[in-house]
Amino acid sequence: MAGRIDENSGPDPADKLAPSILAADFARLGDEIRAVEAAGADLIHFDVMDGHFVPNLSIGIPVMASVRKITRLPLDAHLMISEPERYVEAFVKAGANSISVHCEVCPDIPAMAKKIHALGARASIGIKPETDADRVLPFAEHLDMILVMSVHPGFGGQAFIPSALEKLRHIRRELRRRGLKLDVEIDGGIKLDNIADAKAAGANVFVSGSGIFGKPDYKKIADEMRDTLRRTSPNL
Ligand code: DX5
Ligand code: ZN
């Protein structure tokens, strides 16, 4: 079942680095993905925007299907869309390994998780900066991941909102208290200089768009981020 502790690792799940391709050069998307794969990315974070849930548009199902053909990395679909239940099946069929749906547009989290699991993907719920984590925590047993937004969804390249750290601590403490080993993903404004703060506060999946694709050498910045993570322990 989702979220259960397994015995072959420590108290929290392993760290994962998830470059957000929203900050990639879309004219060279295949090369960009291969480059972050070679740099040691663990996941490809794939931001979907509908111009309704967020005031912007991005990429969708056909791009997911093309990306699926050129990487073996898990594809981490972040659906910033209204009525996500209409599209989860299409995204999983196109190759998504995990689906994050926002709690603000998901009235029945257990039913959504069940639907995503039945399709064969990992189930995650996203939380906007102004939304309380307690909207999601009662349903944590049903989930594989909780996505905490540390910018207002809709655009890459924004500044990290510091109150996300307290939200991370609250979530990780509560998960530990209940013996649940979910991934906790932090998304928005993560760079080399604040990735340690996010890990110390309990995150273990680190999305970074401009923090990686905005640098000239993806391998160098990814190595530096990993070194920083290795030297940092959760401090709740
Ligand atoms: C924002 C997206 C984020 C974004 C992160 O709406 O969900 O995933 O691409 O980009 P950076 O790291 O540049 O804030
Ligand atoms: Zn995202």
PDB file of C-alpha atoms and ligand atoms in Angstrom:
ATOM      1  CA  MET A   1       0.000   0.000   0.000  1.00  0.00           C
ATOM      2  CA  ALA A   2       1.118   3.567  -0.590  1.00  0.00           C
ATOM      3  CA  GLY A   3       3.128   5.257   2.103  1.00  0.00           C
ATOM      4  CA  ARG A   4       4.121   2.244   4.218  1.00  0.00           C
ATOM      5  CA  ILE A   5       7.545   2.034   5.837  1.00  0.00           C
ATOM      6  CA  ASP A   6       9.770  -0.613   4.296  1.00  0.00           C
ATOM      7  CA  GLU A   7      12.651  -2.049   6.230  1.00  0.00           C
ATOM      8  CA  ASN A   8      15.541  -1.583   3.805  1.00  0.00           C
ATOM      9  CA  SER A   9      16.225   2.119   4.317  1.00  0.00           C
ATOM     10  CA  GLY A  10      16.264   4.878   6.945  1.00  0.00           C
ATOM     11  CA  PRO A  11      13.414   6.795   8.476  1.00  0.00           C
ATOM     12  CA  ASP A  12      12.692   9.005   5.449  1.00  0.00           C
ATOM     13  CA  PRO A  13      12.811   8.078   1.753  1.00  0.00           C
ATOM     14  CA  ALA A  14      15.957   8.751  -0.303  1.00  0.00           C
ATOM     15  CA  ASP A  15      16.709  12.158  -1.808  1.00  0.00           C
ATOM     16  CA  LYS A  16      15.785  12.741  -5.441  1.00  0.00           C
ATOM     17  CA  LEU A  17      16.700  15.602  -7.734  1.00  0.00           C
ATOM     18  CA  ALA A  18      13.959  16.541 -10.193  1.00  0.00           C
ATOM     19  CA  PRO A  19      14.877  19.112 -12.869  1.00  0.00           C
ATOM     20  CA  SER A  20      11.791  20.973 -14.096  1.00  0.00           C
ATOM     21  CA  ILE A  21      11.812  21.098 -17.885  1.00  0.00           C
ATOM     22  CA  LEU A  22       9.683  24.242 -17.785  1.00  0.00           C
ATOM     23  CA  ALA A  23      13.039  26.047 -17.646  1.00  0.00           C
ATOM     24  CA  ALA A  24      14.590  24.011 -20.498  1.00  0.00           C
ATOM     25  CA  ASP A  25      15.035  25.199 -24.079  1.00  0.00           C
ATOM     26  CA  PHE A  26      11.945  23.631 -25.676  1.00  0.00           C
ATOM     27  CA  ALA A  27      13.462  23.871 -29.147  1.00  0.00           C
ATOM     28  CA  ARG A  28      16.109  21.404 -27.942  1.00  0.00           C
ATOM     29  CA  LEU A  29      14.046  19.483 -25.405  1.00  0.00           C
ATOM     30  CA  GLY A  30      15.474  16.029 -26.174  1.00  0.00           C
ATOM     31  CA  ASP A  31      19.060  17.254 -25.751  1.00  0.00           C
ATOM     32  CA  GLU A  32      18.146  19.126 -22.576  1.00  0.00           C
ATOM     33  CA  ILE A  33      16.601  16.011 -21.016  1.00  0.00           C
ATOM     34  CA  ARG A  34      19.545  13.824 -22.027  1.00  0.00           C
ATOM     35  CA  ALA A  35      21.885  16.402 -20.483  1.00  0.00           C
ATOM     36  CA  VAL A  36      20.140  16.403 -17.083  1.00  0.00           C
ATOM     37  CA  GLU A  37      19.906  12.619 -17.228  1.00  0.00           C
ATOM     38  CA  ALA A  38      23.692  12.488 -17.737  1.00  0.00           C
ATOM     39  CA  ALA A  39      24.025  14.976 -14.871  1.00  0.00           C
ATOM     40  CA  GLY A  40      22.368  12.461 -12.550  1.00  0.00           C
ATOM     41  CA  ALA A  41      18.741  13.609 -12.401  1.00  0.00           C
ATOM     42  CA  ASP A  42      16.475  11.132 -10.620  1.00  0.00           C
ATOM     43  CA  LEU A  43      13.179  12.331 -12.103  1.00  0.00           C
ATOM     44  CA  ILE A  44      12.000  14.657 -14.852  1.00  0.00           C
ATOM     45  CA  HIS A  45       9.487  17.151 -13.435  1.00  0.00           C
ATOM     46  CA  PHE A  46       6.849  17.958 -16.064  1.00  0.00           C
ATOM     47  CA  ASP A  47       4.709  21.065 -15.422  1.00  0.00           C
ATOM     48  CA  VAL A  48       1.267  21.120 -17.029  1.00  0.00           C
ATOM     49  CA  MET A  49      -0.708  24.402 -16.969  1.00  0.00           C
ATOM     50  CA  ASP A  50      -4.171  25.052 -18.310  1.00  0.00           C
ATOM     51  CA  GLY A  51      -4.624  28.842 -18.246  1.00  0.00           C
ATOM     52  CA  HIS A  52      -7.453  28.329 -15.733  1.00  0.00           C
ATOM     53  CA  PHE A  53      -6.121  26.817 -12.500  1.00  0.00           C
ATOM     54  CA  VAL A  54      -3.028  28.953 -13.131  1.00  0.00           C
ATOM     55  CA  PRO A  55      -2.681  32.082 -15.293  1.00  0.00           C
ATOM     56  CA  ASN A  56      -0.354  30.457 -17.815  1.00  0.00           C
ATOM     57  CA  LEU A  57      -0.144  27.673 -20.384  1.00  0.00           C
ATOM     58  CA  SER A  58       2.656  25.158 -20.818  1.00  0.00           C
ATOM     59  CA  ILE A  59       2.959  21.652 -22.218  1.00  0.00           C
ATOM     60  CA  GLY A  60       0.635  18.672 -22.280  1.00  0.00           C
ATOM     61  CA  ILE A  61      -0.047  15.133 -23.421  1.00  0.00           C
ATOM     62  CA  PRO A  62       1.698  15.006 -26.840  1.00  0.00           C
ATOM     63  CA  VAL A  63       4.899  16.421 -25.359  1.00  0.00           C
ATOM     64  CA  MET A  64       4.738  13.852 -22.538  1.00  0.00           C
ATOM     65  CA  ALA A  65       4.440  11.064 -25.133  1.00  0.00           C
ATOM     66  CA  SER A  66       7.476  12.347 -27.042  1.00  0.00           C
ATOM     67  CA  VAL A  67       9.554  12.770 -23.894  1.00  0.00           C
ATOM     68  CA  ARG A  68       8.643   9.223 -22.820  1.00  0.00           C
ATOM     69  CA  LYS A  69      10.438   7.899 -25.912  1.00  0.00           C
ATOM     70  CA  ILE A  70      13.764   9.562 -25.167  1.00  0.00           C
ATOM     71  CA  THR A  71      14.344   8.957 -21.439  1.00  0.00           C
ATOM     72  CA  ARG A  72      14.073   6.078 -19.018  1.00  0.00           C
ATOM     73  CA  LEU A  73      13.863   8.409 -16.040  1.00  0.00           C
ATOM     74  CA  PRO A  74      10.541   8.493 -14.194  1.00  0.00           C
ATOM     75  CA  LEU A  75       8.313  11.316 -15.443  1.00  0.00           C
ATOM     76  CA  ASP A  76       6.824  13.347 -12.597  1.00  0.00           C
ATOM     77  CA  ALA A  77       3.706  15.059 -13.973  1.00  0.00           C
ATOM     78  CA  HIS A  78       2.598  18.130 -12.016  1.00  0.00           C
ATOM     79  CA  LEU A  79      -0.930  18.921 -13.160  1.00  0.00           C
ATOM     80  CA  MET A  80      -1.706  22.576 -12.454  1.00  0.00           C
ATOM     81  CA  ILE A  81      -5.104  22.189 -14.054  1.00  0.00           C
ATOM     82  CA  SER A  82      -8.778  22.353 -13.159  1.00  0.00           C
ATOM     83  CA  GLU A  83     -10.825  19.134 -13.412  1.00  0.00           C
ATOM     84  CA  PRO A  84      -7.692  16.949 -13.288  1.00  0.00           C
ATOM     85  CA  GLU A  85      -9.827  13.769 -13.215  1.00  0.00           C
ATOM     86  CA  ARG A  86     -10.529  14.333 -16.915  1.00  0.00           C
ATOM     87  CA  TYR A  87      -6.861  14.038 -17.857  1.00  0.00           C
ATOM     88  CA  VAL A  88      -5.006  11.710 -15.468  1.00  0.00           C
ATOM     89  CA  GLU A  89      -5.588   8.640 -17.615  1.00  0.00           C
ATOM     90  CA  ALA A  90      -4.225  10.351 -20.732  1.00  0.00           C
ATOM     91  CA  PHE A  91      -1.096  11.472 -18.890  1.00  0.00           C
ATOM     92  CA  VAL A  92      -0.397   8.002 -17.502  1.00  0.00           C
ATOM     93  CA  LYS A  93      -0.992   6.445 -20.938  1.00  0.00           C
ATOM     94  CA  ALA A  94       1.413   9.005 -22.410  1.00  0.00           C
ATOM     95  CA  GLY A  95       4.099   7.871 -19.958  1.00  0.00           C
ATOM     96  CA  ALA A  96       3.774   9.644 -16.604  1.00  0.00           C
ATOM     97  CA  ASN A  97       5.093   7.572 -13.695  1.00  0.00           C
ATOM     98  CA  SER A  98       3.680   9.845 -11.026  1.00  0.00           C
ATOM     99  CA  ILE A  99       0.794  12.270 -11.110  1.00  0.00           C
ATOM    100  CA  SER A 100       0.427  15.267  -8.811  1.00  0.00           C
ATOM    101  CA  VAL A 101      -3.053  16.746  -8.697  1.00  0.00           C
ATOM    102  CA  HIS A 102      -3.769  19.871  -6.643  1.00  0.00           C
ATOM    103  CA  CYS A 103      -5.862  19.508  -3.496  1.00  0.00           C
ATOM    104  CA  GLU A 104      -7.565  22.826  -4.322  1.00  0.00           C
ATOM    105  CA  VAL A 105      -9.288  21.125  -7.275  1.00  0.00           C
ATOM    106  CA  CYS A 106      -9.597  17.625  -5.837  1.00  0.00           C
ATOM    107  CA  PRO A 107     -12.696  17.162  -3.679  1.00  0.00           C
ATOM    108  CA  ASP A 108     -12.102  13.432  -3.079  1.00  0.00           C
ATOM    109  CA  ILE A 109      -8.403  12.694  -2.516  1.00  0.00           C
ATOM    110  CA  PRO A 110      -8.789   8.945  -1.728  1.00  0.00           C
ATOM    111  CA  ALA A 111     -10.833   8.427  -4.920  1.00  0.00           C
ATOM    112  CA  MET A 112      -8.250  10.310  -6.981  1.00  0.00           C
ATOM    113  CA  ALA A 113      -5.403   8.268  -5.474  1.00  0.00           C
ATOM    114  CA  LYS A 114      -7.294   5.063  -6.215  1.00  0.00           C
ATOM    115  CA  LYS A 115      -7.838   6.117  -9.812  1.00  0.00           C
ATOM    116  CA  ILE A 116      -4.156   6.989 -10.311  1.00  0.00           C
ATOM    117  CA  HIS A 117      -3.033   3.712  -8.699  1.00  0.00           C
ATOM    118  CA  ALA A 118      -5.435   1.708 -10.860  1.00  0.00           C
ATOM    119  CA  LEU A 119      -3.752   3.251 -13.899  1.00  0.00           C
ATOM    120  CA  GLY A 120      -0.375   2.062 -12.573  1.00  0.00           C
ATOM    121  CA  ALA A 121       1.172   5.376 -11.499  1.00  0.00           C
ATOM    122  CA  ARG A 122       2.228   6.907  -8.184  1.00  0.00           C
ATOM    123  CA  ALA A 123      -0.304   9.245  -6.606  1.00  0.00           C
ATOM    124  CA  SER A 124       0.599  12.674  -5.276  1.00  0.00           C
ATOM    125  CA  ILE A 125      -1.294  15.729  -4.102  1.00  0.00           C
ATOM    126  CA  GLY A 126      -0.015  19.290  -4.540  1.00  0.00           C
ATOM    127  CA  ILE A 127      -0.551  22.140  -2.075  1.00  0.00           C
ATOM    128  CA  LYS A 128      -0.413  25.832  -3.076  1.00  0.00           C
ATOM    129  CA  PRO A 129       1.422  28.247  -0.754  1.00  0.00           C
ATOM    130  CA  GLU A 130      -1.794  29.673   0.709  1.00  0.00           C
ATOM    131  CA  THR A 131      -3.404  26.243   1.293  1.00  0.00           C
ATOM    132  CA  ASP A 132      -3.144  24.495   4.641  1.00  0.00           C
ATOM    133  CA  ALA A 133      -1.323  21.149   4.721  1.00  0.00           C
ATOM    134  CA  ASP A 134      -4.148  19.760   6.844  1.00  0.00           C
ATOM    135  CA  ARG A 135      -6.281  19.667   3.692  1.00  0.00           C
ATOM    136  CA  VAL A 136      -4.107  16.731   2.585  1.00  0.00           C
ATOM    137  CA  LEU A 137      -2.598  15.112   5.672  1.00  0.00           C
ATOM    138  CA  PRO A 138      -5.748  13.212   6.735  1.00  0.00           C
ATOM    139  CA  PHE A 139      -5.457  11.271   3.457  1.00  0.00           C
ATOM    140  CA  ALA A 140      -1.689  10.644   3.527  1.00  0.00           C
ATOM    141  CA  GLU A 141      -2.147   6.852   3.832  1.00  0.00           C
ATOM    142  CA  HIS A 142      -3.554   6.859   0.298  1.00  0.00           C
ATOM    143  CA  LEU A 143      -0.635   8.737  -1.248  1.00  0.00           C
ATOM    144  CA  ASP A 144       2.922   8.145  -2.447  1.00  0.00           C
ATOM    145  CA  MET A 145       3.955  11.797  -2.368  1.00  0.00           C
ATOM    146  CA  ILE A 146       2.904  15.249  -1.195  1.00  0.00           C
ATOM    147  CA  LEU A 147       4.043  18.202  -3.333  1.00  0.00           C
ATOM    148  CA  VAL A 148       4.572  21.450  -1.432  1.00  0.00           C
ATOM    149  CA  MET A 149       4.640  24.536  -3.634  1.00  0.00           C
ATOM    150  CA  SER A 150       7.141  27.163  -2.556  1.00  0.00           C
ATOM    151  CA  VAL A 151       6.095  29.647  -5.268  1.00  0.00           C
ATOM    152  CA  HIS A 152       2.654  30.539  -6.602  1.00  0.00           C
ATOM    153  CA  PRO A 153       2.093  27.993  -9.369  1.00  0.00           C
ATOM    154  CA  GLY A 154       2.149  29.231 -12.934  1.00  0.00           C
ATOM    155  CA  PHE A 155       5.662  30.441 -13.621  1.00  0.00           C
ATOM    156  CA  GLY A 156       9.242  29.288 -13.274  1.00  0.00           C
ATOM    157  CA  GLY A 157      12.002  31.527 -11.983  1.00  0.00           C
ATOM    158  CA  GLN A 158      10.172  32.984  -8.963  1.00  0.00           C
ATOM    159  CA  ALA A 159      11.665  33.511  -5.501  1.00  0.00           C
ATOM    160  CA  PHE A 160      11.258  30.781  -2.856  1.00  0.00           C
ATOM    161  CA  ILE A 161       8.523  31.557  -0.289  1.00  0.00           C
ATOM    162  CA  PRO A 162      10.126  30.905   3.142  1.00  0.00           C
ATOM    163  CA  SER A 163       6.881  29.866   4.890  1.00  0.00           C
ATOM    164  CA  ALA A 164       7.054  26.650   2.839  1.00  0.00           C
ATOM    165  CA  LEU A 165       9.731  25.458   5.272  1.00  0.00           C
ATOM    166  CA  GLU A 166       7.349  25.426   8.231  1.00  0.00           C
ATOM    167  CA  LYS A 167       4.801  23.597   6.095  1.00  0.00           C
ATOM    168  CA  LEU A 168       7.429  20.973   5.195  1.00  0.00           C
ATOM    169  CA  ARG A 169       8.328  20.492   8.871  1.00  0.00           C
ATOM    170  CA  HIS A 170       4.681  20.097   9.836  1.00  0.00           C
ATOM    171  CA  ILE A 171       4.118  17.515   7.083  1.00  0.00           C
ATOM    172  CA  ARG A 172       7.250  15.447   7.755  1.00  0.00           C
ATOM    173  CA  ARG A 173       6.682  15.451  11.512  1.00  0.00           C
ATOM    174  CA  GLU A 174       3.122  14.278  11.045  1.00  0.00           C
ATOM    175  CA  LEU A 175       4.150  11.563   8.551  1.00  0.00           C
ATOM    176  CA  ARG A 176       6.823  10.280  10.936  1.00  0.00           C
ATOM    177  CA  ARG A 177       4.387  10.322  13.839  1.00  0.00           C
ATOM    178  CA  ARG A 178       2.058   8.067  11.835  1.00  0.00           C
ATOM    179  CA  GLY A 179       4.877   5.848  10.549  1.00  0.00           C
ATOM    180  CA  LEU A 180       4.311   6.888   6.929  1.00  0.00           C
ATOM    181  CA  LYS A 181       7.206   7.048   4.518  1.00  0.00           C
ATOM    182  CA  LEU A 182       5.944   9.290   1.752  1.00  0.00           C
ATOM    183  CA  ASP A 183       8.034  11.355  -0.592  1.00  0.00           C
ATOM    184  CA  VAL A 184       7.708  15.053   0.197  1.00  0.00           C
ATOM    185  CA  GLU A 185       8.495  17.177  -2.858  1.00  0.00           C
ATOM    186  CA  ILE A 186       9.384  20.848  -2.690  1.00  0.00           C
ATOM    187  CA  ASP A 187       8.687  22.812  -5.866  1.00  0.00           C
ATOM    188  CA  GLY A 188       9.532  26.416  -6.659  1.00  0.00           C
ATOM    189  CA  GLY A 189      12.615  28.596  -6.321  1.00  0.00           C
ATOM    190  CA  ILE A 190      14.938  25.760  -5.248  1.00  0.00           C
ATOM    191  CA  LYS A 191      18.577  26.610  -5.909  1.00  0.00           C
ATOM    192  CA  LEU A 192      21.975  25.544  -4.609  1.00  0.00           C
ATOM    193  CA  ASP A 193      21.778  28.129  -1.831  1.00  0.00           C
ATOM    194  CA  ASN A 194      18.474  26.963  -0.292  1.00  0.00           C
ATOM    195  CA  ILE A 195      18.268  23.235  -1.098  1.00  0.00           C
ATOM    196  CA  ALA A 196      19.798  22.419   2.311  1.00  0.00           C
ATOM    197  CA  ASP A 197      17.057  24.389   4.095  1.00  0.00           C
ATOM    198  CA  ALA A 198      14.415  22.360   2.260  1.00  0.00           C
ATOM    199  CA  LYS A 199      16.090  19.075   3.185  1.00  0.00           C
ATOM    200  CA  ALA A 200      16.542  20.142   6.812  1.00  0.00           C
ATOM    201  CA  ALA A 201      12.804  20.919   6.906  1.00  0.00           C
ATOM    202  CA  GLY A 202      11.897  17.418   5.711  1.00  0.00           C
ATOM    203  CA  ALA A 203      11.710  17.481   1.905  1.00  0.00           C
ATOM    204  CA  ASN A 204      13.330  14.603   0.010  1.00  0.00           C
ATOM    205  CA  VAL A 205      12.338  15.365  -3.617  1.00  0.00           C
ATOM    206  CA  PHE A 206      13.783  18.622  -4.907  1.00  0.00           C
ATOM    207  CA  VAL A 207      12.359  20.237  -8.043  1.00  0.00           C
ATOM    208  CA  SER A 208      14.617  22.811  -9.634  1.00  0.00           C
ATOM    209  CA  GLY A 209      13.985  24.537 -12.947  1.00  0.00           C
ATOM    210  CA  SER A 210      15.972  27.735 -13.344  1.00  0.00           C
ATOM    211  CA  GLY A 211      18.327  26.541 -10.568  1.00  0.00           C
ATOM    212  CA  ILE A 212      19.608  23.857 -12.979  1.00  0.00           C
ATOM    213  CA  PHE A 213      18.663  24.853 -16.547  1.00  0.00           C
ATOM    214  CA  GLY A 214      19.731  28.443 -15.851  1.00  0.00           C
ATOM    215  CA  LYS A 215      23.306  27.275 -15.266  1.00  0.00           C
ATOM    216  CA  PRO A 216      25.855  26.629 -18.018  1.00  0.00           C
ATOM    217  CA  ASP A 217      26.979  23.230 -16.688  1.00  0.00           C
ATOM    218  CA  TYR A 218      24.127  20.958 -15.533  1.00  0.00           C
ATOM    219  CA  LYS A 219      26.455  18.231 -14.235  1.00  0.00           C
ATOM    220  CA  LYS A 220      28.387  20.684 -12.089  1.00  0.00           C
ATOM    221  CA  ILE A 221      25.310  22.232 -10.470  1.00  0.00           C
ATOM    222  CA  ALA A 222      23.625  18.841  -9.974  1.00  0.00           C
ATOM    223  CA  ASP A 223      26.795  17.495  -8.309  1.00  0.00           C
ATOM    224  CA  GLU A 224      26.946  20.549  -6.053  1.00  0.00           C
ATOM    225  CA  MET A 225      23.292  20.121  -5.091  1.00  0.00           C
ATOM    226  CA  ARG A 226      23.844  16.433  -4.320  1.00  0.00           C
ATOM    227  CA  ASP A 227      26.934  17.177  -2.214  1.00  0.00           C
ATOM    228  CA  THR A 228      24.935  19.731  -0.262  1.00  0.00           C
ATOM    229  CA  LEU A 229      22.132  17.214   0.283  1.00  0.00           C
ATOM    230  CA  ARG A 230      24.592  14.565   1.452  1.00  0.00           C
ATOM    231  CA  ARG A 231      25.990  16.951   4.030  1.00  0.00           C
ATOM    232  CA  THR A 232      22.533  17.939   5.345  1.00  0.00           C
ATOM    233  CA  SER A 233      20.227  15.965   7.624  1.00  0.00           C
ATOM    234  CA  PRO A 234      16.590  16.607   8.349  1.00  0.00           C
ATOM    235  CA  ASN A 235      16.350  18.736  11.455  1.00  0.00           C
ATOM    236  CA  LEU A 236      12.728  18.880  12.477  1.00  0.00           C
TER     237      LEU A 236
HETATM  238  C1  DX5 B   1       5.747  26.437 -11.101  1.00  0.00           C
HETATM  239  C2  DX5 B   1       6.176  25.018 -11.420  1.00  0.00           C
HETATM  240  C3  DX5 B   1       7.554  24.706 -10.963  1.00  0.00           C
HETATM  241  C4  DX5 B   1       8.620  25.507 -11.668  1.00  0.00           C
HETATM  242  C5  DX5 B   1       9.905  25.475 -10.903  1.00  0.00           C
HETATM  243  O1  DX5 B   1       4.443  26.638 -11.453  1.00  0.00           O
HETATM  244  O2  DX5 B   1       5.298  24.090 -10.825  1.00  0.00           O
HETATM  245  O3  DX5 B   1       7.816  23.320 -11.127  1.00  0.00           O
HETATM  246  O4  DX5 B   1       8.844  25.045 -12.964  1.00  0.00           O
HETATM  247  O5  DX5 B   1      10.815  26.336 -11.506  1.00  0.00           O
HETATM  248  P1  DX5 B   1      11.892  27.133 -10.659  1.00  0.00           P
HETATM  249  O6  DX5 B   1      12.778  26.121 -10.031  1.00  0.00           O
HETATM  250  O7  DX5 B   1      12.584  27.981 -11.673  1.00  0.00           O
HETATM  251  O8  DX5 B   1      11.146  27.937  -9.615  1.00  0.00           O
HETATM  252 ZN    ZN B   2       6.008  21.961 -10.780  1.00  0.00          ZN
END
